[in-house]
Coordinates of C-alpha atoms and ligand atoms in Angstrom, one line a residue:
X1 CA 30.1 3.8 9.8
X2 CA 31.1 7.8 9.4
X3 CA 28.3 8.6 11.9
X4 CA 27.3 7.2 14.4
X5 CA 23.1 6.9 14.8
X6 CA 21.4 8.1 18.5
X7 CA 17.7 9.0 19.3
X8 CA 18.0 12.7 21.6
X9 CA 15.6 13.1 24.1
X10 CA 14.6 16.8 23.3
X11 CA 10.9 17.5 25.8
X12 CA 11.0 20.5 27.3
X13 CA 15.0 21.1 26.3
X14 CA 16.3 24.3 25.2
X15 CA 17.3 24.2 21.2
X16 CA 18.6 26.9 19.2
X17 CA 17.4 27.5 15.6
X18 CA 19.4 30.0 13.6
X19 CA 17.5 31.3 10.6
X20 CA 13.8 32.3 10.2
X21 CA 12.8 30.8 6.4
X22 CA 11.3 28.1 5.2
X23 CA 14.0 25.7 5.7
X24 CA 14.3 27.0 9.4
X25 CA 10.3 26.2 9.6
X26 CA 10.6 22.8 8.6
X27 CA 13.4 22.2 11.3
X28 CA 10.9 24.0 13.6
X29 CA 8.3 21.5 12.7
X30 CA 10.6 18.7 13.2
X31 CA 11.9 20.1 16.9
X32 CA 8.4 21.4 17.7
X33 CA 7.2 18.0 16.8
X34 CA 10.0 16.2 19.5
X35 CA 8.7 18.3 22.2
X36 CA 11.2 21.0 21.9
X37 CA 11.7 24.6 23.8
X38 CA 12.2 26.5 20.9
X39 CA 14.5 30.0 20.5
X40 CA 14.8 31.5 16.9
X41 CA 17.5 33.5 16.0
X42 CA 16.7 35.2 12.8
X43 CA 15.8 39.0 11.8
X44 CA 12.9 38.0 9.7
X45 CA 10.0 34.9 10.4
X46 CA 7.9 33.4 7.7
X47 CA 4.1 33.7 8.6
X48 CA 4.2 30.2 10.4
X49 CA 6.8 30.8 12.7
X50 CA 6.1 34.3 12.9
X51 CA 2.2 32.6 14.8
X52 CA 3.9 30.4 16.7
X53 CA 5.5 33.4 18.1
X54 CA 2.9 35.6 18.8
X55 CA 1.0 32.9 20.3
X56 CA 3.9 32.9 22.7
X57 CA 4.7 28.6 21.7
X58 CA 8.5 29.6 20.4
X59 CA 10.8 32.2 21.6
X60 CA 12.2 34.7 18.8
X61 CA 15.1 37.2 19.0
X62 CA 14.6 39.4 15.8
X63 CA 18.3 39.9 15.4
X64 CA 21.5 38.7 13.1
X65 CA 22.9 35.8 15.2
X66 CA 25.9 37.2 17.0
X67 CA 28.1 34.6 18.9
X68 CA 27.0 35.8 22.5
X69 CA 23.8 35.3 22.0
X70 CA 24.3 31.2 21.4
X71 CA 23.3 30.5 25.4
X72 CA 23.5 26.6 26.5
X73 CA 21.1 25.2 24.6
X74 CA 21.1 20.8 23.8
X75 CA 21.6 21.4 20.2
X76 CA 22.1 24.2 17.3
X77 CA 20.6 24.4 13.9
X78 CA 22.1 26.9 11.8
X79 CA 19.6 27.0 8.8
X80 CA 20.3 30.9 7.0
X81 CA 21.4 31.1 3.5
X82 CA 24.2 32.8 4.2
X83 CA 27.3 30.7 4.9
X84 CA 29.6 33.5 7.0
X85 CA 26.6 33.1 9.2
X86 CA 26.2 29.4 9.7
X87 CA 29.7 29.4 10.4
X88 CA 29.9 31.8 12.4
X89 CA 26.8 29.8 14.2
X90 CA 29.3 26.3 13.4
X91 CA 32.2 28.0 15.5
X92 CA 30.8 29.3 18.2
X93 CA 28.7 25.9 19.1
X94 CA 31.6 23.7 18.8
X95 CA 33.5 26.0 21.1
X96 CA 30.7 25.0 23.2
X97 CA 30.7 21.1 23.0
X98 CA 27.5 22.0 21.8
X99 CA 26.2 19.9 18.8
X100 CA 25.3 21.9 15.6
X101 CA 23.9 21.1 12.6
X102 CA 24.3 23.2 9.1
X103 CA 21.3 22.0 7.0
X104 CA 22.5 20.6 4.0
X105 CA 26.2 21.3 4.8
X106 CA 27.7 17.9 7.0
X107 CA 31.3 19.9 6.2
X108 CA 30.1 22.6 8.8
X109 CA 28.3 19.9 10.4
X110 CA 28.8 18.1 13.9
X111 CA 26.2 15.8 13.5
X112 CA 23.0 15.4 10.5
X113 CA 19.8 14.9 10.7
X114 CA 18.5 11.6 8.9
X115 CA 15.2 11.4 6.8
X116 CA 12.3 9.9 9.4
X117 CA 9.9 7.6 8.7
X118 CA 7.6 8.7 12.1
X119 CA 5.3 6.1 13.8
X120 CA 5.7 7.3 17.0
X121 CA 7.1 5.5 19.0
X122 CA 8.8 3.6 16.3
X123 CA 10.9 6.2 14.6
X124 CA 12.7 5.0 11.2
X125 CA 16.1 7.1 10.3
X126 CA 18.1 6.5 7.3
X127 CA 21.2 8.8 6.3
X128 CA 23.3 8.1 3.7
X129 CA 26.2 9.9 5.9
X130 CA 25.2 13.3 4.3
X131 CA 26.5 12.1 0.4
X132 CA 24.0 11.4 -1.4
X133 CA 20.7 12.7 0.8
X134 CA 17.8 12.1 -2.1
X135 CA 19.0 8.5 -1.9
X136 CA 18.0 8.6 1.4
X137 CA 14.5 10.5 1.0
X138 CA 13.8 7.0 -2.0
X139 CA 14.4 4.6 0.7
X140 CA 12.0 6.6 3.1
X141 CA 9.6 7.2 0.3
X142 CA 10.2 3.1 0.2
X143 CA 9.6 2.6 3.9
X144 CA 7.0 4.9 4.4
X145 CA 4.9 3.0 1.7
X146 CA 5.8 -1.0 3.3
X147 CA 5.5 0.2 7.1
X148 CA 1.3 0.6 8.0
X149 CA 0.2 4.3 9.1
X150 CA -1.2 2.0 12.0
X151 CA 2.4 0.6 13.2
X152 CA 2.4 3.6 15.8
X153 CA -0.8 2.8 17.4
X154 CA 0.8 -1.2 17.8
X155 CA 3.8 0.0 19.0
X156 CA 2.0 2.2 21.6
X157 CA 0.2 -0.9 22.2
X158 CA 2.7 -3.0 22.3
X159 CA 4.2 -1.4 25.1
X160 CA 1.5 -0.8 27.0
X161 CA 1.5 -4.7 27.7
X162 CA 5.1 -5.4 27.6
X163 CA 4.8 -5.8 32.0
X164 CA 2.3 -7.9 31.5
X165 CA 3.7 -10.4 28.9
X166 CA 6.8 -10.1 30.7
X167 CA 5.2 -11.3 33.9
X168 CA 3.3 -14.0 32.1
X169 CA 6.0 -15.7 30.1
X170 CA 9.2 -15.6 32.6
X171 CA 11.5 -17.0 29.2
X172 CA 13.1 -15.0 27.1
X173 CA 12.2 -17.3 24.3
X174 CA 8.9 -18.1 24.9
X175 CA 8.1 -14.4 25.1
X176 CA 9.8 -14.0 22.3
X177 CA 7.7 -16.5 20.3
X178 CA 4.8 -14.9 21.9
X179 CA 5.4 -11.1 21.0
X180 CA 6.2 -12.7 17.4
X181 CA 3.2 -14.4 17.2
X182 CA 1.3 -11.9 18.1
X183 CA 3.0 -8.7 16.2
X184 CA 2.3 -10.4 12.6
X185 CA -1.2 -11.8 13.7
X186 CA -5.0 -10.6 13.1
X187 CA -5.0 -8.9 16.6
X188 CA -2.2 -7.1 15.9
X189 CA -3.7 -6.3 12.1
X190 CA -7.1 -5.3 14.2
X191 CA -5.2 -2.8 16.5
X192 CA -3.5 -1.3 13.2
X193 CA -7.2 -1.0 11.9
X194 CA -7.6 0.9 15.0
X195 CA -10.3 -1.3 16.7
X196 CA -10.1 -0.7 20.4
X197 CA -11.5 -4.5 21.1
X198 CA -7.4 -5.6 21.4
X199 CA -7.1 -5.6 25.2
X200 CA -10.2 -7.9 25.7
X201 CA -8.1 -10.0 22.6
X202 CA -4.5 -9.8 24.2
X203 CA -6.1 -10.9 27.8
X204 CA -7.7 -14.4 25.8
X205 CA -4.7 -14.5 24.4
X206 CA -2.4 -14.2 27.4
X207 CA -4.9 -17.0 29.2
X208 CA -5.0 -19.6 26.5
X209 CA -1.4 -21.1 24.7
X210 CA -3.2 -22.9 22.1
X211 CA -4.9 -19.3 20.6
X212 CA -2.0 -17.2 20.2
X213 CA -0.7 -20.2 17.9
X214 CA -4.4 -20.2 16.2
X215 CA -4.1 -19.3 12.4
X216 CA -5.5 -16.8 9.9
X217 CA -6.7 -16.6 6.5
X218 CA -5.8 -13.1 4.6
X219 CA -8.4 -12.9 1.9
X220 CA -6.0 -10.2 -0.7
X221 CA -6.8 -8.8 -4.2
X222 CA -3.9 -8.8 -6.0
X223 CA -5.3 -6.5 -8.5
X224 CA -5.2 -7.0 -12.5
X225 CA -1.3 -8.4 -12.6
X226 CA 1.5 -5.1 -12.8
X227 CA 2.9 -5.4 -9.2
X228 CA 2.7 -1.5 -9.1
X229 CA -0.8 -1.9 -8.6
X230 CA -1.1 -4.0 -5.5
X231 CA -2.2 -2.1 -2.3
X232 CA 0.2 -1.1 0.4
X233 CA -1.4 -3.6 2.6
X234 CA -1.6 -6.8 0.3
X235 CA 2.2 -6.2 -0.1
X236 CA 2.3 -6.8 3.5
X237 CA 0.6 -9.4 4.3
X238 CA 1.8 -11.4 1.4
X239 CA 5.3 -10.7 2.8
X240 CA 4.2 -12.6 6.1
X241 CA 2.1 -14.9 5.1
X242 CA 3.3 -18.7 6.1
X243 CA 1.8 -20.3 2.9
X244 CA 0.0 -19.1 0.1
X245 CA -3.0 -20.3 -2.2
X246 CA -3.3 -18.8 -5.9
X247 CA -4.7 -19.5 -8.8
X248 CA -4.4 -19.3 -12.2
X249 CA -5.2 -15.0 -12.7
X250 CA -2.5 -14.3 -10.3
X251 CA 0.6 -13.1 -12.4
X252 CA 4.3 -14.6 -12.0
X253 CA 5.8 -11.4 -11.2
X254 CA 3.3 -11.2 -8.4
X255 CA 4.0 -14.2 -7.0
X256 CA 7.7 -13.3 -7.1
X257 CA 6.8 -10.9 -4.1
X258 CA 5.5 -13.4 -1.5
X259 CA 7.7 -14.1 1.3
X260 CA 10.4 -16.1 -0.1
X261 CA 9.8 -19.2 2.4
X262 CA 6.1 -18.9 2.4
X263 CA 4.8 -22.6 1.0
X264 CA 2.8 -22.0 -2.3
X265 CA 0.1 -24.0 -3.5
X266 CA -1.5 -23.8 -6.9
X267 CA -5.3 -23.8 -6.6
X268 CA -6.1 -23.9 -10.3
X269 CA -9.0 -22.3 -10.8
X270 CA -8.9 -20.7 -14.8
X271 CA -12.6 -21.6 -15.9
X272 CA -12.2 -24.7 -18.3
X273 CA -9.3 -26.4 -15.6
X274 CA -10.9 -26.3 -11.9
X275 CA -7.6 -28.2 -10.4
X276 CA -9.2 -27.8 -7.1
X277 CA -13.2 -27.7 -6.5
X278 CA -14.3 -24.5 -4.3
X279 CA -15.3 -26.9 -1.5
X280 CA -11.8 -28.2 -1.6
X281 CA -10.4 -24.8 -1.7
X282 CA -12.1 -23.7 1.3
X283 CA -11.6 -26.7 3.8
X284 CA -7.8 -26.4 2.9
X285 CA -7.7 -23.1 4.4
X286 CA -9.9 -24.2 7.2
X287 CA -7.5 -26.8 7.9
X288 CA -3.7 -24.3 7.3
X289 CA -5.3 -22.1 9.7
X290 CA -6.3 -24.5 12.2
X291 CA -2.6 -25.6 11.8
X292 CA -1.9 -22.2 13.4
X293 CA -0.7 -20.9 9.8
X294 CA -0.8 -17.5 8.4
X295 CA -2.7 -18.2 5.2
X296 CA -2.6 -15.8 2.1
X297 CA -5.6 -16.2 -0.4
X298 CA -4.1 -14.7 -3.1
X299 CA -6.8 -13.6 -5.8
X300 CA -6.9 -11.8 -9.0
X301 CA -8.3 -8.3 -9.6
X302 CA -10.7 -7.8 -6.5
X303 CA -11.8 -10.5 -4.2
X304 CA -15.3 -9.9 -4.0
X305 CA -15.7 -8.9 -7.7
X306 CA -16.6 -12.3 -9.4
X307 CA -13.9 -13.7 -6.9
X308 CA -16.0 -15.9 -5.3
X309 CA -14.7 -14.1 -1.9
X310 CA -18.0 -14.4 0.0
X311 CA -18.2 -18.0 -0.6
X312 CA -14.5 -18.5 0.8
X313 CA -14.8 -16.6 3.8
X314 CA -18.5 -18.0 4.8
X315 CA -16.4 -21.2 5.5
X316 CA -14.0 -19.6 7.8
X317 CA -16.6 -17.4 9.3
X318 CA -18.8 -20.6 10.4
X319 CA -15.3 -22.3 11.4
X320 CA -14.6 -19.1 14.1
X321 CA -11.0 -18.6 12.1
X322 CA -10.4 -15.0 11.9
X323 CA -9.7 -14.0 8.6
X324 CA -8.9 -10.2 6.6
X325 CA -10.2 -9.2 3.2
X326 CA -8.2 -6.4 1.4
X327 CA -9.9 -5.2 -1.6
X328 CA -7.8 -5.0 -4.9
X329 CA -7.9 -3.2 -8.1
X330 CA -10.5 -5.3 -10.5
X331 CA -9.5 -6.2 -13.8
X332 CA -12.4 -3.8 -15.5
X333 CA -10.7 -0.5 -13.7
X334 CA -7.4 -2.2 -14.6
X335 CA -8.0 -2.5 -18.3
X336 CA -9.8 0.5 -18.6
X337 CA -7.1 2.7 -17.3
X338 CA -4.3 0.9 -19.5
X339 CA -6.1 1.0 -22.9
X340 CA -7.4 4.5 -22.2
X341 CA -10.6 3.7 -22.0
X342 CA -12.6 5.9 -19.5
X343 CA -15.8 3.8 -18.5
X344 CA -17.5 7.1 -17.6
X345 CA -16.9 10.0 -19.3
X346 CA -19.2 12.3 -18.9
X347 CA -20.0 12.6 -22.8
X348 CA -21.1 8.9 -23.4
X349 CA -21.7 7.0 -20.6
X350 CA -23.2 7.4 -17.1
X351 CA -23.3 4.2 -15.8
X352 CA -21.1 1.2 -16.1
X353 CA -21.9 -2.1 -15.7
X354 CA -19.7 -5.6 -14.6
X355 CA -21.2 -8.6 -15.5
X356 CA -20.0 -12.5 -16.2
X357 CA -20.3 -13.8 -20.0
X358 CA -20.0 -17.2 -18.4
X359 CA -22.5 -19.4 -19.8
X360 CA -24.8 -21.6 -17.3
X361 CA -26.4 -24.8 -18.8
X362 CA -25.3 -23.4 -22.2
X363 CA -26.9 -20.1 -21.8
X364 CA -26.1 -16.6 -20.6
X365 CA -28.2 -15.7 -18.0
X366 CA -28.0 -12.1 -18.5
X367 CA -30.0 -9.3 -18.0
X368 CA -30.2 -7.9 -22.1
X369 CA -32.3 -5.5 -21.6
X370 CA -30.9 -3.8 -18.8
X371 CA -27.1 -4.5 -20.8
X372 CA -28.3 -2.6 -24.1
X373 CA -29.7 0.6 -22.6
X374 CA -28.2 3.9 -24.0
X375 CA -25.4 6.0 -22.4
X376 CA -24.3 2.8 -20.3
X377 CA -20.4 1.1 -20.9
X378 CA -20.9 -2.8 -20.0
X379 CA -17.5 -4.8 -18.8
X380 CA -18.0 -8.3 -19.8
X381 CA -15.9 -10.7 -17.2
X382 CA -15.1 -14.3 -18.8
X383 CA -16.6 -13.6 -21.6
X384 CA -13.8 -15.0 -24.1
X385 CA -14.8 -17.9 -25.1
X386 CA -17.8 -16.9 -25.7
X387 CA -17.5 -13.6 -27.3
X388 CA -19.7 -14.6 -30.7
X389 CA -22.4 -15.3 -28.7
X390 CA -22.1 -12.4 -26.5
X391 CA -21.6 -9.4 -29.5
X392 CA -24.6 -11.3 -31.4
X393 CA -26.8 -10.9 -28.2
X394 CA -25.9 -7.4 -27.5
X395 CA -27.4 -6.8 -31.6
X396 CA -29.9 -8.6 -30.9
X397 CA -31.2 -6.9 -28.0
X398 CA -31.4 -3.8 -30.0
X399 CA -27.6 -2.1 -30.0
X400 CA -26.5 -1.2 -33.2
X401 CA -23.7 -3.3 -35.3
X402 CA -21.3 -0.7 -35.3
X403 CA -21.4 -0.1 -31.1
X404 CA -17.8 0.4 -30.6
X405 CA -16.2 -2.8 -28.5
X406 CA -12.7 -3.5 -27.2
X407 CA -10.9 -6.3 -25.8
X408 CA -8.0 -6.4 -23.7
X409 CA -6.0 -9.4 -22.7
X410 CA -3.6 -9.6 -19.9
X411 CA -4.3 -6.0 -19.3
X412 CA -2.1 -3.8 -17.2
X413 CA 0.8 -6.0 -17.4
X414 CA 3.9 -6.2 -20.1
X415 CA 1.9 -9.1 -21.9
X416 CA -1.1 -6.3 -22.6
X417 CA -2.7 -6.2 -26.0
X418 CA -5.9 -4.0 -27.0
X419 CA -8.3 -4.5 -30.3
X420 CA -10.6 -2.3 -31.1
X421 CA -13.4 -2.5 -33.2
X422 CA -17.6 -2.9 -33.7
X423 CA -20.0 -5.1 -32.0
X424 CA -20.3 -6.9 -35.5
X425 CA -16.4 -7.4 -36.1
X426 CA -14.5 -7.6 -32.3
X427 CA -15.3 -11.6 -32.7
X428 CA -13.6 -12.2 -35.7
X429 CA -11.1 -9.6 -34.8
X430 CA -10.3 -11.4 -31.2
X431 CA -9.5 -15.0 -33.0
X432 CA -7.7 -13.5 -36.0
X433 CA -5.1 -11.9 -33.3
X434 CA -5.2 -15.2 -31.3
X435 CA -6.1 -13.3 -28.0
X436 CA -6.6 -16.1 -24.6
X437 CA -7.8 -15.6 -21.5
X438 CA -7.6 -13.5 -19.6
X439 CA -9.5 -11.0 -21.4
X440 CA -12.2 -8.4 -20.7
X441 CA -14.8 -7.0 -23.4
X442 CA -15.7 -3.3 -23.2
X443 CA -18.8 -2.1 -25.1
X444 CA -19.7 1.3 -25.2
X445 CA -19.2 4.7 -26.6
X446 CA -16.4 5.3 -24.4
X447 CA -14.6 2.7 -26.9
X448 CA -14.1 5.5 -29.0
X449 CA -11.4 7.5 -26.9
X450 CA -8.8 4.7 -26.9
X451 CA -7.8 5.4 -29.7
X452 CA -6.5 9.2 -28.0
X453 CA -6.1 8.3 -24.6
X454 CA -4.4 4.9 -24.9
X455 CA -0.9 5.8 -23.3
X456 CA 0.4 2.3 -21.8
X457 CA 2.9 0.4 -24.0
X458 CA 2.0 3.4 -26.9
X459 CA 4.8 3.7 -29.4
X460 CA 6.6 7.2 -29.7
X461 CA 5.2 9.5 -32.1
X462 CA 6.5 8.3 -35.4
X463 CA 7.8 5.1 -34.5
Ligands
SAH501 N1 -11.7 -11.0 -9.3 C1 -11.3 -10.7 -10.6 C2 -12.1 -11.3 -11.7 C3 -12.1 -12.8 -11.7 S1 -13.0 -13.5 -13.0 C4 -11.2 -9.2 -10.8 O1 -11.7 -8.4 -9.9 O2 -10.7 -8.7 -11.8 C5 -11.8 -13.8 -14.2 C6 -12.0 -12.8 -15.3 O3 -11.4 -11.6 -15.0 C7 -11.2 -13.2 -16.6 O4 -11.9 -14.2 -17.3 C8 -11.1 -11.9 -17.3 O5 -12.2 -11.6 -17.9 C9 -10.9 -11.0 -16.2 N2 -9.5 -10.6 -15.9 C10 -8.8 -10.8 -14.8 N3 -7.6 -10.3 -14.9 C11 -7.5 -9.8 -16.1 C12 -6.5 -9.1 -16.8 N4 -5.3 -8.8 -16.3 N5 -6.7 -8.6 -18.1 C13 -8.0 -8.9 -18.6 N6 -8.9 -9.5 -18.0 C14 -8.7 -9.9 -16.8

């Protein structure tokens, strides 16, 4: 290690910033932010500092930094863009003992400052020793985007109880096991979510053993299949989940990103090869959570758009196992954005519609009337394998032959392919290019402006 990592204590201390531009305001900010008595040195203030000033928060000497005026403050930060003065500033502190920093110069440096991932209390540094510091501000970037916004709010939380708990489990292992427990379960998902119902929670929990060992089913969207499109928060709970239930939509390269240990069970579920009935779907979660497991209910596209995601959770609501539904990005938004197919521009369409091309009892079931109306795009779900049926009932329900349609398979991920084409040739089109499920068809106007907008997987000009 080249430095060595500590957490200051700065309230109410005196620190002494040396420079009065917009680098100097960010370390401001940062000071300010640590509860910091601040004292600029600098002839000239941006606006900012300039009203924190004038409203008397931070102390200003509108002068060139001179080495009698350094005082005995806790730390320096020499942030000019002149480099006689930061050393000058460099000197003088270290004659001092006092510690200085030289933004973005560790040689003048006697200690750096590290990029922060903030949740206060839990603060995040990284450094990369000073040598390579945009490596540093990626793996924040990185962090900032797997820890919750709410992680502050538990860790406040957290401590709050930590007497408590202590008092309650006098082993360091079982408290251990509790605070564990606890930290990667729904209550501590709830208090994240900022629901103020966790003390009532914490003091069940604290009373009974066999709850804090109850399960939980996470109900998560995994979106259309690129893992770049997964939320924040499905990331995380599929990276603690205990076991994991998918089907059929959910791509390989998503499943790659579930906890490595985390049990996986294949649910089936692609229309033609149910492996496991819903019923049997739903009482196996029942029974993983009532086994005190995290269970992840890992779904394509959105959960509760033809996901069946209501019918899954009514079991666990009736069975009083608390359970977490994060929505995902559905396969029609999905497809529509990778093939360049806006399903509302203004110009063409002002309504879109999502429906199922699943047939029931060998019809469709579908609202033609309400699907042929002008100035409306209509994203057909499952409609594949029946596609010939679907195109002929969209003519004849009154659209014309040549309404532009598209169908995308595997959209959004490396595997995509697009056709384009009429309502009168997309059938013949889909089975001469051998396209499978999954698939989504697109009628509409808007069917038009793929042809300009389609970026994804595009070859270069020319190629
Ligand atoms: N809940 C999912 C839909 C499940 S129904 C969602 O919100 O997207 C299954 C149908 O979704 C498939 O038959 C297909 O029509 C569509 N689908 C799902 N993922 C897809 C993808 N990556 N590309 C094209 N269609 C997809």
């Amino acid at each position: 290690m080249d430095y060595f990592p500590i957490f200051m204590k700065l309230q109410d201390q005196a620190c002494l910033l040396v420079g009065g531009g917009e680098v100097a305001l960010r370390k401001a900010r940062l000071l300010r932010s640590a509860g910091a008595r601040l004292r600029i040195i600098a002839p000239e203030l941006t606006p900012e500092l300039a009203a924190w000033v004038a409203a008397g928060e931070v102390e200003h000497i509108a002068a060139a930094f001179r080495p009698e005026m350094l005082g005995h403050p806790q730390l320096v930060i020499a942030a000019t863009n002149a480099r006689e003065v930061n050393q000058q500033v460099t000197d003088a502190a270290k004659a001092a003992g006092i510690p200085v920093n030289v933004v973005d110069d560790p040689e003048l440096s006697s200690f750096i400052t590290p990029a922060i991932i903030d949740r206060s209390p839990m603060v995040i540094a990284v450094s990369t020793g000073g040598k390579v510091p945009v490596l540093a501000r990626l793996m924040r970037a990185r962090l900032e985007s797997l820890i919750p916004a709410g992680y502050g709010a538990l860790a406040r939380f957290a401590g709050d109880w930590r007497e408590r708990v202590k008092a309650r489990f006098s082993q360091v292992d079982e408290r251990r096991a509790f605070w564990e427990a606890v930290l990667q379960g729904p209550l501590a998902e709830a208090v994240m979510a900022g629901s103020d119902g966790g003390d009532v929670e914490m003091d069940a929990l604290l009373a009974s053993n066999a709850r804090w060992h109850a399960g939980c089913v996470y109900l998560v969207g995994a979106g259309p299949g690129n893992p770049d499109l997964l939320t924040f928060r499905a990331l995380r709970l599929m990276q603690q989940a205990d076991v994991v239930l998918y089907d059929k939509l959910v791509a390989p390269e998503l499943l790659e990103l579930v906890r490595r240990d985390a049990e996986r069970i294949y649910v089936g579920k692609a229309r033609a090869d149910h492996t496991l009935p819903q019923d049997d779907i739903n009482s196996l979660m029942v029974s993983l959570a009532k086994a005190g497991r995290r269970v992840l209910r890992l779904k394509g596209g959105d959960p509760f758009t033809f996901g069946r995601g209501g019918e899954e959770i009514d079991t666990l609501a009736a069975e009083g196992i608390p359970f977490e539904v994060v929505p995902g990005i559905t396969s029609a938004s999905g497809a529509a954005a990778y093939a360049g197919i806006p399903l509302t521009h203004r110009d063409y369409a002002q309504s879109v519609v999502f429906v199922t091309g699943h047939m029931k009892d060998g019809s469709f079931n579908l609202d033609w009337p309400a699907l042929t109306r002008p100035q409306q795009t209509v994203v057909v779900y499952m409609g594949l394998s029946h596609i010939q049926g679907l195109c002929d009932g969209f003519i004849l329900h009154g659209k014309a032959a040549d309404t532009p349609a598209a169908i995308v398979e595997q959209a959004t991920t490396v595997r995509q392919r697009t056709l384009t084409g009429t309502l009168a040739d997309l059938p013949a089109l889909a089975q001469a290019h051998g396209i499978a499920s999954p698939a989504l068809i697109i009628v509409g106007e808007v069917v038009r402006l793929s042809d300009r907008l389609a970026w994804y997987r595009r070859k270069p000009a020319g190629g």
